[in-house]
Amino acid sequence: MKKIISLFVLIIGSANVWSQISSSDTAIVVNVTKDPRLDLLVKVQADINGYTMRFAKGYRLLVLKSNDRDYSMKVRAYLLQHFPEEKVMMTYQSPFIKLKFGDFVDKKDAEKYRDMIIKGGVVKDNIYIVSETIELKPDKLKELGLL
């Protein structure tokens, strides 16, 4: 008896589904009235979203790892004077001071700056290119076509 009732419910339920399909070809027109300030709000939000995308995979130069503070400050001053457009990050992990330089999207840019620093003659040791998450400036975002 349960099987017959469930079969009956299934047949009636499927008939209702087919009854919702209209055979006429009438087009339905929907008019949307919106506040024109919404377009401005969407544009502002898109700009904000563009500026929040500031981090990407890239490269930095590990310029120095030393326990000599005076030498580290000398190298840092050199980098800040000769390359003011790039960032210099100085961190202390006992007993070493690490100097990382720049936010480079392309490895070729990092190699170019590494060669310029080596030619400056301030750094005694090797300079390594390190893969890291970098911070993109708004002008670099525009340059890459992300803004």
mmCIF file of C-alpha atoms in Angstrom:
data_model
loop_
_atom_site.group_PDB
_atom_site.id
_atom_site.type_symbol
_atom_site.label_atom_id
_atom_site.label_comp_id
_atom_site.label_asym_id
_atom_site.label_seq_id
_atom_site.Cartn_x
_atom_site.Cartn_y
_atom_site.Cartn_z
ATOM 1 C CA MET A 1 0.000 0.000 0.000
ATOM 2 C CA LYS A 2 2.910 2.381 0.807
ATOM 3 C CA LYS A 3 4.417 1.700 -2.618
ATOM 4 C CA ILE A 4 1.173 2.584 -4.379
ATOM 5 C CA ILE A 5 0.778 5.829 -2.415
ATOM 6 C CA SER A 6 4.380 6.875 -3.036
ATOM 7 C CA LEU A 7 4.010 6.071 -6.765
ATOM 8 C CA PHE A 8 0.803 8.114 -6.878
ATOM 9 C CA VAL A 9 2.516 11.085 -5.154
ATOM 10 C CA LEU A 10 5.454 10.822 -7.546
ATOM 11 C CA ILE A 11 3.203 10.896 -10.624
ATOM 12 C CA ILE A 12 1.201 13.867 -9.350
ATOM 13 C CA GLY A 13 4.391 15.703 -8.337
ATOM 14 C CA SER A 14 5.971 15.259 -11.751
ATOM 15 C CA ALA A 15 2.762 16.458 -13.433
ATOM 16 C CA ASN A 16 2.983 19.684 -11.432
ATOM 17 C CA VAL A 17 6.564 20.199 -12.605
ATOM 18 C CA TRP A 18 5.585 19.889 -16.255
ATOM 19 C CA SER A 19 2.629 22.198 -15.783
ATOM 20 C CA GLN A 20 5.002 25.082 -14.909
ATOM 21 C CA ILE A 21 6.497 25.156 -18.412
ATOM 22 C CA SER A 22 4.702 27.590 -20.669
ATOM 23 C CA SER A 23 4.321 26.774 -24.331
ATOM 24 C CA SER A 24 3.794 30.390 -25.379
ATOM 25 C CA ASP A 25 6.685 32.453 -26.714
ATOM 26 C CA THR A 26 5.895 35.653 -24.840
ATOM 27 C CA ALA A 27 8.876 37.730 -23.727
ATOM 28 C CA ILE A 28 8.951 38.973 -20.182
ATOM 29 C CA VAL A 29 10.337 42.481 -19.725
ATOM 30 C CA VAL A 30 11.728 43.484 -16.343
ATOM 31 C CA ASN A 31 12.461 47.141 -15.645
ATOM 32 C CA VAL A 32 15.081 47.803 -12.975
ATOM 33 C CA THR A 33 15.111 51.203 -11.368
ATOM 34 C CA LYS A 34 18.249 51.943 -9.390
ATOM 35 C CA ASP A 35 19.852 54.851 -7.690
ATOM 36 C CA PRO A 36 22.621 56.367 -9.892
ATOM 37 C CA ARG A 37 24.843 56.631 -6.814
ATOM 38 C CA LEU A 38 25.209 52.840 -6.910
ATOM 39 C CA ASP A 39 27.440 53.131 -9.994
ATOM 40 C CA LEU A 40 29.700 55.525 -8.121
ATOM 41 C CA LEU A 41 29.772 53.215 -5.111
ATOM 42 C CA VAL A 42 30.719 50.238 -7.298
ATOM 43 C CA LYS A 43 33.569 52.230 -8.877
ATOM 44 C CA VAL A 44 34.910 53.298 -5.459
ATOM 45 C CA GLN A 45 34.758 49.714 -4.188
ATOM 46 C CA ALA A 46 36.602 48.474 -7.293
ATOM 47 C CA ASP A 47 39.359 51.024 -6.646
ATOM 48 C CA ILE A 48 39.623 49.903 -3.021
ATOM 49 C CA ASN A 49 39.850 46.271 -4.101
ATOM 50 C CA GLY A 50 42.631 47.197 -6.517
ATOM 51 C CA TYR A 51 44.676 48.809 -3.763
ATOM 52 C CA THR A 52 44.219 45.903 -1.386
ATOM 53 C CA MET A 53 45.832 43.546 -3.867
ATOM 54 C CA ARG A 54 49.241 44.725 -2.797
ATOM 55 C CA PHE A 55 51.048 41.474 -2.172
ATOM 56 C CA ALA A 56 52.430 39.043 -4.732
ATOM 57 C CA LYS A 57 55.140 36.456 -5.209
ATOM 58 C CA GLY A 58 58.392 38.100 -6.119
ATOM 59 C CA TYR A 59 62.055 38.483 -5.272
ATOM 60 C CA ARG A 60 64.251 40.359 -2.821
ATOM 61 C CA LEU A 61 67.998 40.618 -2.509
ATOM 62 C CA LEU A 62 69.593 39.250 0.650
ATOM 63 C CA VAL A 63 72.415 41.764 0.670
ATOM 64 C CA LEU A 64 73.971 41.114 4.047
ATOM 65 C CA LYS A 65 73.954 38.720 6.983
ATOM 66 C CA SER A 66 76.449 39.915 9.543
ATOM 67 C CA ASN A 67 76.929 40.469 13.242
ATOM 68 C CA ASP A 68 78.857 43.720 12.672
ATOM 69 C CA ARG A 69 76.359 46.510 13.359
ATOM 70 C CA ASP A 70 78.543 49.359 12.069
ATOM 71 C CA TYR A 71 79.158 47.618 8.754
ATOM 72 C CA SER A 72 75.434 46.821 8.458
ATOM 73 C CA MET A 73 74.522 50.467 8.990
ATOM 74 C CA LYS A 74 77.116 51.526 6.416
ATOM 75 C CA VAL A 75 75.651 49.162 3.804
ATOM 76 C CA ARG A 76 72.110 50.284 4.674
ATOM 77 C CA ALA A 77 73.061 53.948 4.263
ATOM 78 C CA TYR A 78 74.678 53.182 0.900
ATOM 79 C CA LEU A 79 71.547 51.418 -0.335
ATOM 80 C CA LEU A 80 69.240 54.202 0.836
ATOM 81 C CA GLN A 81 71.408 56.895 -0.790
ATOM 82 C CA HIS A 82 71.950 55.191 -4.134
ATOM 83 C CA PHE A 83 68.561 53.486 -4.548
ATOM 84 C CA PRO A 84 65.915 55.649 -2.831
ATOM 85 C CA GLU A 85 63.105 54.142 -4.935
ATOM 86 C CA GLU A 86 63.582 50.688 -3.385
ATOM 87 C CA LYS A 87 62.904 49.481 0.130
ATOM 88 C CA VAL A 88 65.609 48.334 2.556
ATOM 89 C CA MET A 89 64.498 45.914 5.283
ATOM 90 C CA MET A 90 66.782 45.405 8.247
ATOM 91 C CA THR A 91 65.996 42.595 10.675
ATOM 92 C CA TYR A 92 67.821 41.302 13.705
ATOM 93 C CA GLN A 93 67.884 37.590 14.484
ATOM 94 C CA SER A 94 70.345 37.024 17.250
ATOM 95 C CA PRO A 95 73.291 37.291 16.655
ATOM 96 C CA PHE A 96 72.909 38.333 12.996
ATOM 97 C CA ILE A 97 71.612 41.421 11.247
ATOM 98 C CA LYS A 98 69.996 40.722 7.874
ATOM 99 C CA LEU A 99 69.583 43.312 5.154
ATOM 100 C CA LYS A 100 67.029 42.614 2.442
ATOM 101 C CA PHE A 101 66.617 44.974 -0.443
ATOM 102 C CA GLY A 102 63.839 45.743 -2.916
ATOM 103 C CA ASP A 103 60.510 44.366 -4.078
ATOM 104 C CA PHE A 104 61.056 42.867 -7.517
ATOM 105 C CA VAL A 105 58.389 41.177 -9.622
ATOM 106 C CA ASP A 106 60.876 39.847 -12.181
ATOM 107 C CA LYS A 107 64.065 38.000 -11.404
ATOM 108 C CA LYS A 108 65.874 39.974 -14.123
ATOM 109 C CA ASP A 109 65.213 43.228 -12.255
ATOM 110 C CA ALA A 110 66.652 41.701 -9.087
ATOM 111 C CA GLU A 111 69.739 40.540 -11.000
ATOM 112 C CA LYS A 112 70.195 44.031 -12.476
ATOM 113 C CA TYR A 113 70.134 45.655 -9.025
ATOM 114 C CA ARG A 114 72.421 42.937 -7.622
ATOM 115 C CA ASP A 115 74.995 43.749 -10.304
ATOM 116 C CA MET A 116 74.760 47.488 -9.549
ATOM 117 C CA ILE A 117 75.304 46.891 -5.814
ATOM 118 C CA ILE A 118 78.287 44.619 -6.479
ATOM 119 C CA LYS A 119 79.814 47.289 -8.751
ATOM 120 C CA GLY A 120 79.414 49.790 -5.890
ATOM 121 C CA GLY A 121 81.922 47.722 -3.915
ATOM 122 C CA VAL A 122 80.361 48.192 -0.484
ATOM 123 C CA VAL A 123 79.270 44.605 0.060
ATOM 124 C CA LYS A 124 82.105 42.139 0.662
ATOM 125 C CA ASP A 125 80.141 38.883 0.443
ATOM 126 C CA ASN A 126 77.756 37.402 -2.091
ATOM 127 C CA ILE A 127 74.307 38.848 -2.677
ATOM 128 C CA TYR A 128 71.542 36.266 -2.954
ATOM 129 C CA ILE A 129 68.204 36.510 -4.760
ATOM 130 C CA VAL A 130 65.494 35.243 -2.412
ATOM 131 C CA SER A 131 61.948 34.328 -3.408
ATOM 132 C CA GLU A 132 59.464 36.061 -1.064
ATOM 133 C CA THR A 133 56.061 37.650 -0.855
ATOM 134 C CA ILE A 134 56.594 41.259 -1.859
ATOM 135 C CA GLU A 135 54.552 44.417 -1.480
ATOM 136 C CA LEU A 136 53.491 46.046 -4.742
ATOM 137 C CA LYS A 137 53.231 49.814 -4.844
ATOM 138 C CA PRO A 138 50.264 51.403 -6.678
ATOM 139 C CA ASP A 139 52.533 52.647 -9.490
ATOM 140 C CA LYS A 140 53.818 49.084 -10.048
ATOM 141 C CA LEU A 141 50.233 47.813 -10.051
ATOM 142 C CA LYS A 142 49.389 50.309 -12.818
ATOM 143 C CA GLU A 143 52.533 49.322 -14.684
ATOM 144 C CA LEU A 144 51.485 45.651 -14.573
ATOM 145 C CA GLY A 145 47.943 46.535 -15.651
ATOM 146 C CA LEU A 146 46.325 45.391 -12.404
ATOM 147 C CA LEU A 147 44.764 48.778 -11.633
#
